[in-house]
Coordinates of C-alpha atoms in Angstrom, one line a residue:
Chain A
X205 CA 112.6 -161.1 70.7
X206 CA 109.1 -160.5 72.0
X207 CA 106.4 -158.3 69.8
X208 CA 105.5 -155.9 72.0
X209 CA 102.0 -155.4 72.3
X210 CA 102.2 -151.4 72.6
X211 CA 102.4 -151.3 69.0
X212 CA 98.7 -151.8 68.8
X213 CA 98.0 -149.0 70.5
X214 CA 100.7 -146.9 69.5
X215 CA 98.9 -147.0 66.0
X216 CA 95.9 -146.1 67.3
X217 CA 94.4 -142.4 66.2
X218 CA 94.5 -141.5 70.3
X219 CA 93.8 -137.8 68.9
X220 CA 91.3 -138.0 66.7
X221 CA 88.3 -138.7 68.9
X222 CA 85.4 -136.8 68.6
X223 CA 84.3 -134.2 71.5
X224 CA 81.3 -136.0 73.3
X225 CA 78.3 -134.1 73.9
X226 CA 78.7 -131.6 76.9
X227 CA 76.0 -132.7 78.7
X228 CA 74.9 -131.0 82.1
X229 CA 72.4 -134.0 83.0
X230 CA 75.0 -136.7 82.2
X231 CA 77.3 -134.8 83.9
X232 CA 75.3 -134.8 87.0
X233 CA 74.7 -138.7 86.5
X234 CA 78.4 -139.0 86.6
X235 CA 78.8 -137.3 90.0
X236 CA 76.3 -139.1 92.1
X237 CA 77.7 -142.7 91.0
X238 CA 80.8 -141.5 92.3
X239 CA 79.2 -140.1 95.6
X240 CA 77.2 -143.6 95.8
X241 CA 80.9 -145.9 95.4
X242 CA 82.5 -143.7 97.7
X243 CA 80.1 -143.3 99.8
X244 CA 79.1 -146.6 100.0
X245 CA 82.1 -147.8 100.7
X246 CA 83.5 -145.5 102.9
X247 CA 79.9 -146.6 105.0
X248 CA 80.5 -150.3 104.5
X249 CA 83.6 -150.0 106.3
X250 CA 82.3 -147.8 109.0
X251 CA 79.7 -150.9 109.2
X252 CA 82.5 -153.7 109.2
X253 CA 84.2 -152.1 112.0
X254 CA 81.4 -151.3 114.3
X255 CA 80.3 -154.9 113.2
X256 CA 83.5 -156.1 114.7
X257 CA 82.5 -154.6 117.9
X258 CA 79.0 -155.7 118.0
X259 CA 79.8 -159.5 117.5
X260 CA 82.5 -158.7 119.8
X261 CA 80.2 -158.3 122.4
X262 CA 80.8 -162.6 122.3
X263 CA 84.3 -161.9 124.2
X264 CA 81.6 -161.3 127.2
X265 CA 80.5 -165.1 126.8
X266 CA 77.3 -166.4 125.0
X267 CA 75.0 -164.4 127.2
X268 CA 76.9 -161.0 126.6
X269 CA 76.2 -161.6 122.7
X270 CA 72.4 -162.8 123.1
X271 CA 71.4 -159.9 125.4
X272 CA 72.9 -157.4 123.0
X273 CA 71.6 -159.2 119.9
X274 CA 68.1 -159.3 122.3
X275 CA 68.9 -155.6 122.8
X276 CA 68.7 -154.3 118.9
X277 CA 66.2 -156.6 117.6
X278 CA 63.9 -155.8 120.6
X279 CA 63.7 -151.9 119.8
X280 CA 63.9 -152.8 116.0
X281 CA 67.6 -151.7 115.6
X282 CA 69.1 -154.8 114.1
X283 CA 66.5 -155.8 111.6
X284 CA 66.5 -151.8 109.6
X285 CA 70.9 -152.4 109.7
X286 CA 70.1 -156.0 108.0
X287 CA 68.6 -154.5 105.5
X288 CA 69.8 -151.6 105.0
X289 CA 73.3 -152.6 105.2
X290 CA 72.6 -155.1 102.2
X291 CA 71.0 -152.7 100.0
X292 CA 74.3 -150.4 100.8
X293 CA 76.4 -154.0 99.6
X294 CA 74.6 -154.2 96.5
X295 CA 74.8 -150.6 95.8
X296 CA 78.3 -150.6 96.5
X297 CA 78.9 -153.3 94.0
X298 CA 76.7 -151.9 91.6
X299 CA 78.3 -148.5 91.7
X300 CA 81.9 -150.1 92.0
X301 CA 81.7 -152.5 89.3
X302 CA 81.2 -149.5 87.0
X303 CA 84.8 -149.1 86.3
X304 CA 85.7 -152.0 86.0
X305 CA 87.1 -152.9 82.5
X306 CA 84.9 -154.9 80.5
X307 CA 87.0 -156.6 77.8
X308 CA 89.3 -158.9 78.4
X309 CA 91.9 -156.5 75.7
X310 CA 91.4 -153.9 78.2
X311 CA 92.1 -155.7 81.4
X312 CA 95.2 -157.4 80.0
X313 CA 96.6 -153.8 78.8
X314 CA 95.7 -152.7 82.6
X315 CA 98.0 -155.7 83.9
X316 CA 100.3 -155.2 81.5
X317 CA 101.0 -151.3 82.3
X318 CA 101.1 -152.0 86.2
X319 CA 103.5 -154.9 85.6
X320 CA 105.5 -153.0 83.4
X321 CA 105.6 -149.9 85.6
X322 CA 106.5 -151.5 88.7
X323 CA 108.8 -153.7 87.3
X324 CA 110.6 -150.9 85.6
X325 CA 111.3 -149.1 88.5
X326 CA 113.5 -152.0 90.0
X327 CA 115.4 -152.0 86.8
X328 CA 115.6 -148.1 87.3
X329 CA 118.5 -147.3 89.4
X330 CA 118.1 -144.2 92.2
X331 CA 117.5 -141.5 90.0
X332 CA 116.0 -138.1 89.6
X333 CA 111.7 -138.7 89.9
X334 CA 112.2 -142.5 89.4
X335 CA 112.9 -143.6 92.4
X336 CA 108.6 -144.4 93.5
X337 CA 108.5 -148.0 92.9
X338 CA 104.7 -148.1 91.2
X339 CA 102.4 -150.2 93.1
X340 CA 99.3 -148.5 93.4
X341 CA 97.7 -150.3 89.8
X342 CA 98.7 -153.2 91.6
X343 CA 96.9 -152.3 94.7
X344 CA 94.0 -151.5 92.6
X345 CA 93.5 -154.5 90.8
X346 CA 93.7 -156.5 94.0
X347 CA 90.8 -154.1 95.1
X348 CA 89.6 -155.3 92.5
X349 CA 89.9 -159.1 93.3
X350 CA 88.6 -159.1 96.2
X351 CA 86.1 -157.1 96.0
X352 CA 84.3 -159.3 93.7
X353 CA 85.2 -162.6 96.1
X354 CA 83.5 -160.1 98.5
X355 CA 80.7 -159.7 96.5
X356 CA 80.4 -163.8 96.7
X357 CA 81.5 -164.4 100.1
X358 CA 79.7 -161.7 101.7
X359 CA 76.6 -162.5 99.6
X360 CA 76.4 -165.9 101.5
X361 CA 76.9 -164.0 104.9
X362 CA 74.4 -161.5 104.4
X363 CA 71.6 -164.2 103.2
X364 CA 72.7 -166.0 106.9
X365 CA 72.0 -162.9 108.5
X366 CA 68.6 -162.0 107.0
X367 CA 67.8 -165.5 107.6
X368 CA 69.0 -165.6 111.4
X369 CA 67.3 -162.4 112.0
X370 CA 63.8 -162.9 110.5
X371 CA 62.8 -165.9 110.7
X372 CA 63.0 -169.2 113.4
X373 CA 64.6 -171.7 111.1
X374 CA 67.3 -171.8 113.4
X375 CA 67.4 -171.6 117.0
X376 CA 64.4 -171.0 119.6
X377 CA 63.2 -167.5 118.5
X378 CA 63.4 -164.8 115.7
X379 CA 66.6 -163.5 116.1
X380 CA 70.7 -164.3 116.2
X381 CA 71.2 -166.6 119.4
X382 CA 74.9 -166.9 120.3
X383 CA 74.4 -170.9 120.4
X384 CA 73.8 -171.5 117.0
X385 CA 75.8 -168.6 115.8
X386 CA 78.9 -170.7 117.2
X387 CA 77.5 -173.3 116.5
X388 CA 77.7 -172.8 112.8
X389 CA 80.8 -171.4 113.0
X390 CA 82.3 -174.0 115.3
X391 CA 81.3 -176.7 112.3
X392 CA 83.5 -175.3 109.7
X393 CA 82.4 -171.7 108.8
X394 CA 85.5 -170.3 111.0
X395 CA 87.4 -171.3 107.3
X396 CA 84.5 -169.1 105.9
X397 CA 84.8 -165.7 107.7
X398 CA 89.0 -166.2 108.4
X399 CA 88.7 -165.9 104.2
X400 CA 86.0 -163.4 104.4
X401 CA 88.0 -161.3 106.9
X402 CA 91.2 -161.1 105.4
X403 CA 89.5 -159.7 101.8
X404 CA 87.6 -157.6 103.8
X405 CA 90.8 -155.8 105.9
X406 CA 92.6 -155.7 102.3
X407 CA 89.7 -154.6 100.3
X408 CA 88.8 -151.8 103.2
X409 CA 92.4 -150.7 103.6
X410 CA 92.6 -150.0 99.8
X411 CA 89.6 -148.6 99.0
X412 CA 90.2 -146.0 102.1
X413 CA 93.2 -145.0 100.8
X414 CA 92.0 -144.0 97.4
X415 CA 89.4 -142.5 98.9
X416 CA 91.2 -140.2 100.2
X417 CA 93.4 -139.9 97.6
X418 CA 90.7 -138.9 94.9
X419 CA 88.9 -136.7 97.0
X420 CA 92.4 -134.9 99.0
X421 CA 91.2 -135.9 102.6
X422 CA 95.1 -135.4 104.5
X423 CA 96.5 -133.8 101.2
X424 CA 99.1 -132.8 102.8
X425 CA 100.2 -136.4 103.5
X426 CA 102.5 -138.2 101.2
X427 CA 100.9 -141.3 99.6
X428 CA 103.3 -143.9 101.2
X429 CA 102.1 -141.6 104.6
X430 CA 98.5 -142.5 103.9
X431 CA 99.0 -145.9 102.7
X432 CA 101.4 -146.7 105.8
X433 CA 97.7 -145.3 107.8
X434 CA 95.7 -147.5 105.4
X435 CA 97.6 -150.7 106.2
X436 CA 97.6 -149.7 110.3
X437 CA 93.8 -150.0 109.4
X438 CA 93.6 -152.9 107.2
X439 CA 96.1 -155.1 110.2
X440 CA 94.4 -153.6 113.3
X441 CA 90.7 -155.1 111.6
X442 CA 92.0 -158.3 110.8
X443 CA 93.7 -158.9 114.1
X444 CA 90.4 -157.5 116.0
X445 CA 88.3 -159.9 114.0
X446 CA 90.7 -162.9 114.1
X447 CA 90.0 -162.3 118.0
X448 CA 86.4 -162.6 117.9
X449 CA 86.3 -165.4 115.1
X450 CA 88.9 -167.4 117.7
X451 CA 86.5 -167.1 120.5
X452 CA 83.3 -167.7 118.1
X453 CA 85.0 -170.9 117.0
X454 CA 85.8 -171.7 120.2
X455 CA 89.3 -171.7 119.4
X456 CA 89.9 -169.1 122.7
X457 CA 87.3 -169.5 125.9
X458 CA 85.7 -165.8 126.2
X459 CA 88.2 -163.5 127.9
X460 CA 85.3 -161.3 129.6
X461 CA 83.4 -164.0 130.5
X462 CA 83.5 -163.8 134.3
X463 CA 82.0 -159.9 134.0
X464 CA 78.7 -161.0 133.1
X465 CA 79.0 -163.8 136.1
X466 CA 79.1 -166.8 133.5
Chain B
X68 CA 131.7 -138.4 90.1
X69 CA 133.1 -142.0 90.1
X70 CA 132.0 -143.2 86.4
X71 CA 135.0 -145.7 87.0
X72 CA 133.8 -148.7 84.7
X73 CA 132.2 -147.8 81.3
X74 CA 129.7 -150.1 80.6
X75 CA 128.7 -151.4 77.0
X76 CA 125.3 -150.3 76.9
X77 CA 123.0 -152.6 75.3
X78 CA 119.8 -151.0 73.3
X79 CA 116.8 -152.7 72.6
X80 CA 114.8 -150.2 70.3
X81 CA 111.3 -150.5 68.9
X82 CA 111.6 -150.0 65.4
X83 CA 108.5 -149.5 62.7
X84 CA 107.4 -147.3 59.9
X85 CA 103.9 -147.2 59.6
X86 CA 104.4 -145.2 56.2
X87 CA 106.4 -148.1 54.9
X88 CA 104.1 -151.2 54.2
X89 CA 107.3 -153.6 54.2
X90 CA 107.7 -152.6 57.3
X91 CA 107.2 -154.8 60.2
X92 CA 106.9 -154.5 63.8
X93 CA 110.7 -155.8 65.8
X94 CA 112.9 -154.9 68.3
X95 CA 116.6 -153.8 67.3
X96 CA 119.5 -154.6 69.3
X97 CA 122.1 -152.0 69.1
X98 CA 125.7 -151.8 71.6
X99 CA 127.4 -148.5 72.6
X100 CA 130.3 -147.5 74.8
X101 CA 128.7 -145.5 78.0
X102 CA 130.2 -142.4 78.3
X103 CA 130.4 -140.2 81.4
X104 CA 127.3 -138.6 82.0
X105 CA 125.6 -139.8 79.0
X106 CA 121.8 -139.2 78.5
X107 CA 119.5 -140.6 76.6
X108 CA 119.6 -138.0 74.2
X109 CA 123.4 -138.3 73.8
X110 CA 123.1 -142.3 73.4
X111 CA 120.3 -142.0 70.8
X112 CA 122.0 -139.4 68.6
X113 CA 125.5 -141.4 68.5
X114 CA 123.2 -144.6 67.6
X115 CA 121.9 -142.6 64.6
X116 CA 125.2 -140.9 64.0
X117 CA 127.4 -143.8 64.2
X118 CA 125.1 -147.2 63.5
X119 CA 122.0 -146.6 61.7
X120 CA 120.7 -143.4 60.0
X121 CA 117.3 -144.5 59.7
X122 CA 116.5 -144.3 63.4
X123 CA 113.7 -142.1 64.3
X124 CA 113.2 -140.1 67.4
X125 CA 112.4 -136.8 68.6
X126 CA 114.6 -134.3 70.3
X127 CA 114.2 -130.2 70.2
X128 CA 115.6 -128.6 73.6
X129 CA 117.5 -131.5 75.7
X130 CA 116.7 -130.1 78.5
X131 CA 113.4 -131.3 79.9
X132 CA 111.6 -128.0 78.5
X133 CA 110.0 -129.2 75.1
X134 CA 108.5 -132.4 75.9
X135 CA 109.1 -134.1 72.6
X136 CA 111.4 -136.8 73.5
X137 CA 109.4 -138.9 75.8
X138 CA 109.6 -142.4 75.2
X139 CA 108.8 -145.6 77.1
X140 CA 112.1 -146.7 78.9
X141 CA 112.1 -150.2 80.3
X142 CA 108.4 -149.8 79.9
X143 CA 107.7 -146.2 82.2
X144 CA 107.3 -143.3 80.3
X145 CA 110.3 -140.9 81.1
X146 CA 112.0 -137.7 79.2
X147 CA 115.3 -139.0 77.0
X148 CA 116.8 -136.4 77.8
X149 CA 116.8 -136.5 81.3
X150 CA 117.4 -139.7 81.9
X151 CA 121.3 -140.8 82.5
X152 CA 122.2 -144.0 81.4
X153 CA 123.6 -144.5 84.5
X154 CA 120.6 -144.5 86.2
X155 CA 119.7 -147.8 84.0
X156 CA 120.7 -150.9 84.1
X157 CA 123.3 -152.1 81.1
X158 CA 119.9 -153.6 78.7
X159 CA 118.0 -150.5 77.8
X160 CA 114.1 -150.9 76.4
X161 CA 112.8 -148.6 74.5
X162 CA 109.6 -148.3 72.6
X163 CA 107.4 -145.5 71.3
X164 CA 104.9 -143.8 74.1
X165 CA 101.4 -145.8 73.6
X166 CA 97.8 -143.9 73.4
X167 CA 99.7 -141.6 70.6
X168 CA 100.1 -142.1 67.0
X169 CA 103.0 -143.4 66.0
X170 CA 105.3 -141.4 63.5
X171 CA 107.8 -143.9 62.8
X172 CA 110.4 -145.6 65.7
X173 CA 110.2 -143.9 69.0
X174 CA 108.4 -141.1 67.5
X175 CA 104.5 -140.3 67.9
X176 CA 102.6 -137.5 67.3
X177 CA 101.8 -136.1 70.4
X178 CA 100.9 -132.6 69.0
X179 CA 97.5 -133.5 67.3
X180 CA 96.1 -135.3 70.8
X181 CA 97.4 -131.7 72.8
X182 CA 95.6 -130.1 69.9
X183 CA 92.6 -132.0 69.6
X184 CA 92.4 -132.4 73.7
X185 CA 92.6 -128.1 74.2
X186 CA 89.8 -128.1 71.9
X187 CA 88.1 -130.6 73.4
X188 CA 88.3 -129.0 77.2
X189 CA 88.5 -125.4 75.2
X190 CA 91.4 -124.7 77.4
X191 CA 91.8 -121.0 77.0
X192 CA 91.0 -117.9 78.1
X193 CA 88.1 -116.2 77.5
X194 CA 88.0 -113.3 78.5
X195 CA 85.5 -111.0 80.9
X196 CA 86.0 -107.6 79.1
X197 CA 87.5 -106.9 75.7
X198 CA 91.4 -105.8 75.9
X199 CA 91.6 -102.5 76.8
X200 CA 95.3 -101.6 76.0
X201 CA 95.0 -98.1 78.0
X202 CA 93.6 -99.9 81.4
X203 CA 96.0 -100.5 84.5
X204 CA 96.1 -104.7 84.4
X205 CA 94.3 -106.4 87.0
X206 CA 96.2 -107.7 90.5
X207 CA 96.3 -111.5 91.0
X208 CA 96.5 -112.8 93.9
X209 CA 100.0 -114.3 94.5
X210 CA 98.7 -117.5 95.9
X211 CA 96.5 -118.2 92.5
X212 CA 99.3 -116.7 90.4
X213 CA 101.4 -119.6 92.0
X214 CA 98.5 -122.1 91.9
X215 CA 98.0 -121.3 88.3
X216 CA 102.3 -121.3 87.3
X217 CA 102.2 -124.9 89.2
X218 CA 99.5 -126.1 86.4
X219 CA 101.0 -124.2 83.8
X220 CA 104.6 -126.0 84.3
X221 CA 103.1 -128.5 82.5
X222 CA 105.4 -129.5 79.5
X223 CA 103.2 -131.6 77.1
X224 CA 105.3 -134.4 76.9
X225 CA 102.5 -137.2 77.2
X226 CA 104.7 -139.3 79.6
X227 CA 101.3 -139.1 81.7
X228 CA 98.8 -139.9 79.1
X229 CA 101.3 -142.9 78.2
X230 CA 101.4 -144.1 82.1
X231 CA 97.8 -143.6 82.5
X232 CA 96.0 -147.0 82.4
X233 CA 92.4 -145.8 81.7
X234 CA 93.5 -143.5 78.6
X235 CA 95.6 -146.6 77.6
X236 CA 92.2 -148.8 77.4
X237 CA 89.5 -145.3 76.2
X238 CA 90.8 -143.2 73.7
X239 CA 87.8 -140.4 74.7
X240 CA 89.6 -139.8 78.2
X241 CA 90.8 -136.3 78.6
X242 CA 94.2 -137.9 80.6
X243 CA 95.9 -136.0 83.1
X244 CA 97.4 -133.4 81.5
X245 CA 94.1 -132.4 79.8
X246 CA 92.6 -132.9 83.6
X247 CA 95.4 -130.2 84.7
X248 CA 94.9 -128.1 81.8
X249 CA 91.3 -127.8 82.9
X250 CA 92.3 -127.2 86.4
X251 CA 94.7 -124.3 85.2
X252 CA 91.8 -122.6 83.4
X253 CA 89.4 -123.1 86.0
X254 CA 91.5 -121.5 88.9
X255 CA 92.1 -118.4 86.8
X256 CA 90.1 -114.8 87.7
X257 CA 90.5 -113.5 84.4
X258 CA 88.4 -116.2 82.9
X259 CA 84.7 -115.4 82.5
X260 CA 83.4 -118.8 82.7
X261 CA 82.2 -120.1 86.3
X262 CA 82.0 -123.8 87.9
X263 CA 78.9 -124.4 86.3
X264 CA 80.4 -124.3 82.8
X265 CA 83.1 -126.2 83.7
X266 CA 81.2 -128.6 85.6
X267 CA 79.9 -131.0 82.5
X268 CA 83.4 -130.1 81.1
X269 CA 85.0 -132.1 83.6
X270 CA 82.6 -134.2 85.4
X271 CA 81.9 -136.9 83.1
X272 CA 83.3 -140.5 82.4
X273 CA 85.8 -139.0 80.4
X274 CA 86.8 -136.5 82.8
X275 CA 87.7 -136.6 86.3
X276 CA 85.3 -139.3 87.2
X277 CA 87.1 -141.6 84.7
X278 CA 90.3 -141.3 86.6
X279 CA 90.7 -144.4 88.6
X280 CA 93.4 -142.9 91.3
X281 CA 96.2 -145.3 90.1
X282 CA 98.2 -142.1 90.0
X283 CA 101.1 -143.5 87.6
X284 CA 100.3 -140.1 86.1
X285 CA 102.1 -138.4 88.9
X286 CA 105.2 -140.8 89.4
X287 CA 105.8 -140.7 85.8
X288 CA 105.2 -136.9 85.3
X289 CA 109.2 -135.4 84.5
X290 CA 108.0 -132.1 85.6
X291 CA 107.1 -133.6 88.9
X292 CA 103.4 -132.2 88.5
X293 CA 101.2 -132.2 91.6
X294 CA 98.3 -134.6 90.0
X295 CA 97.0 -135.7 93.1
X296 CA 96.1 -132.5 94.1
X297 CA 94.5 -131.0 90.3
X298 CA 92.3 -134.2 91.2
X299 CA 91.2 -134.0 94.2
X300 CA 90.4 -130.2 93.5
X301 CA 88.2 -131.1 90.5
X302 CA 86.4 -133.7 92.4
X303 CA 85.9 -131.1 95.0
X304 CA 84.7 -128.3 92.4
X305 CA 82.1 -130.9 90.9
X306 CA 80.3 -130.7 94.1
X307 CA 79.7 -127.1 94.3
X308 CA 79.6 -127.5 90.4
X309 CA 76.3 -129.3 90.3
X310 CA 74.5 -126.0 91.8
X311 CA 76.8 -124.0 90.0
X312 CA 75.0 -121.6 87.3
X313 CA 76.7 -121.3 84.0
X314 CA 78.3 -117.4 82.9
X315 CA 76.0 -115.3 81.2
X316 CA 76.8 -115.5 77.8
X317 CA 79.3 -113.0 75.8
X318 CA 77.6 -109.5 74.8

């Protein structure tokens, strides 16, 4: 039979750790890394959606998406979100990565306690309080996952962006220009933001939900309630960005094309 | 109650004795007629009754009131006494809780971490006035009197502090029950202390902002303890908190 490895810490001295310092200015320190991960994130993905929209403005054909793209950078709207918006991306990851664990011991005991928990309550018949299958550590360590592909992908996406937008390396002027927007994406990048896409909507979806869940928005919900509302949000993203990366690609002509006149 | 086929139960038990330096980390298969209605509890006891004397658990009141006999049960924390065996399937795992120090078996020492933890978040009262035996007692308000009983239900078992991942991986984490016990205290008029001494109590790495919302805490809790909400309200409290002043100290 198998060792279990709870022994380990079973003989641990749980109770004998000594009281940390009370301290009012770490205290504080504490509190406003929490406000910047949550509120990061819950901003990120007020960005990602009305970022859906904004490119979406490419259902209206190439022209729609260069005169709203002409639009922000010409009263100096887009180029404060570029950066902005990336500083908020690093901050979030900064702020996030916080809790993730370190050593390798720890993150195996995580997997090991979410694996054992949700696979315990299959085993479980109906019962009195054991009927929850557990999948919220799961959850979490996929928030976890993707978050830091995120971190990579996104990385790549944003340096694009701040490229496109400030400089003339590519196209005719300072600026995103439909053409080589599709372009790009056209050559191989759809792969890219599909991938992209897909963390995001999970990533989003999750992290909503435990927002809300740490800090009791709709605590009067039930947690399958908010997470059925979190996946709503998570599927209705992807399948509004799916429909702008088909007609970026060039997978779908523009569907709105004819209201501009092109 | 249709209990028509009595299964032959199959234990796997976690057996080690940390006193005994022979002794060595296994699992022990044991086999036992199911009986109608048969808990944990029962199954245990006729193990040690009828196969092997040396068994050691814990058991006081059998009736989900004394939190000693929580154990790990096809790896979830759970009470042994509440759980039937015929809510389980016929190969039963069960080890000691983790994040508790082990007595021998499937018995740990949850007492000292309660102990040590109440110290720790000084959960008690302390009190605005000295007792005046003579004086009509103070109204509460039944909504906090409930509030407070919901808190206070809390049985001390350590199901939560066994389910919860991040006081699985750092010892210094108050848990979930210390969490509620903190909660309990904080909602309660007769204590003298305000948000502001609470705040650096709770708002730290170790406290609430350690909790990483995975909430096994609250699927695993046999008292069926409403977690999510003693979170969400210290999260809340730490914003007013931060501007909170402390209570002038005791004359």
């Amino acid at each position: 039979m198998r060792q279990p490895l709870d022994v380990i810490d079973a003989e641990r001295v749980a109770c004998g750790t000594p009281a940390g310092p009370a301290d009012r200015a770490a205290a504080r320190r504490e509190l406003y890394w929490e406000i910047l991960s949550g509120g990061s994130g819950f901003l990120l993905t007020v960005y990602i959606w009305v970022h859906v929209f904004d490119v979406g403005s490419l259902l209206f054909g190439p022209e729609g998406f260069d005169r709203l793209a002409e639009f922000l950078e010409g009263f100096y709207i887009a180029q404060p979100v570029v950066i902005l918006v990336t500083l908020l991306f690093l901050a979030h990851a900064v702020a996030a990565a916080r809790k993730i664990p370190a050593r390798a011991r720890e993150r195996r005991r995580f997997n090991r306690l979410a694996r054992e928990l949700a696979g315990a309550d299959q085993r479980w018949r109906a019962g009195e309080g054991a009927e929850r299958p557990h999948e919220d550590s799961r959850l979490w360590v996929w928030q976890l996952r993707t978050g830091m592909l995120i971190l990579v992908l996104g990385s790549f996406h944003v340096g694009l962006m701040i490229i496109d937008t400030f400089t003339a390396v590519w196209g005719e002027r300072h600026g995103m220009e439909a053409a080589t927007t599709m372009e790009r994406v056209a050559a191989g990048l759809s792969w890219f933001y599909l991938v992209l896409l897909v963390l995001l909507a999970i990533h989003a979806s999750v992290g909503v939900y435990r927002l809300a869940l740490k800090w009791g928005v709709a605590a009067g919900r039930s947690r399958p309630a908010l997470k059925r509302f979190a996946r709503i949000f998570g599927i209705a993203f992807l399948a509004a960005g799916i429909f702008v990366l088909a007609v970026m690609a060039g997978w779908l002509p523009p569907p709105f094309a004819f209201l501009l006149g092109s | 109650m249709s209990q028509a086929a009595q299964r032959t139960l199959k234990f796997e038990i976690f057996r080690y004795n940390p006193e005994d330096p022979a002794s060595k980390p296994h699992m022990q298969a044991f086999e036992l007629q199911e009986t109608p209605f048969m808990s944990l509890f029962i199954a245990l006891n006729k193990l040690r009754e009828e196969q092997d004397p040396t068994l050691q658990f814990d058991f006081v009141c059998r009736s989900a009131v004394c939190g000693s006999c929580g154990m790990m049960v096809n790896g979830r924390p759970a009470l042994a006494c509440k759980t039937l065996t015929s809510q389980l399937e016929r190969t039963i795992r069960l080890h000691p809780l983790p994040a508790f120090r082990l007595v021998g078996d499937l018995a740990v020492d949850t007492g000292s971490w309660f102990r040590g933890m109440t110290e720790r978040v000084q959960g008690w009262i302390e009190a605005k006035a000295p007792f005046d035996p003579d004086a009509v007692e103070e109204r509460m308000d039944d909504e906090v009197a409930r509030a407070i009983y919901e808190r206070e239900r809390c049985i001390e078992c350590g199901c939560c502090v066994a389910s919860c991942a991040v006081a699985n991986t750092r010892p210094a984490f108050v848990a979930p029950a210390g969490l509620n016990r903190i909660a309990r205290f904080m909602m309660d008029p007769r204590d003298r202390r305000k948000t502001g001494d609470w705040f650096e109590v709770f708002a730290s790495d170790e406290g609430v902002f350690g909790c990483l919302g995975l909430m096994a805490c609250q699927d695993v809790c046999p008292k069926e303890l409403p977690l999510r909400e003693v979170y969400a309200y210290l999260r809340r409290k730490s914003l007013t908190g931060i501007l909170s002043r402390r209570a002038k100290p005791a004359t």
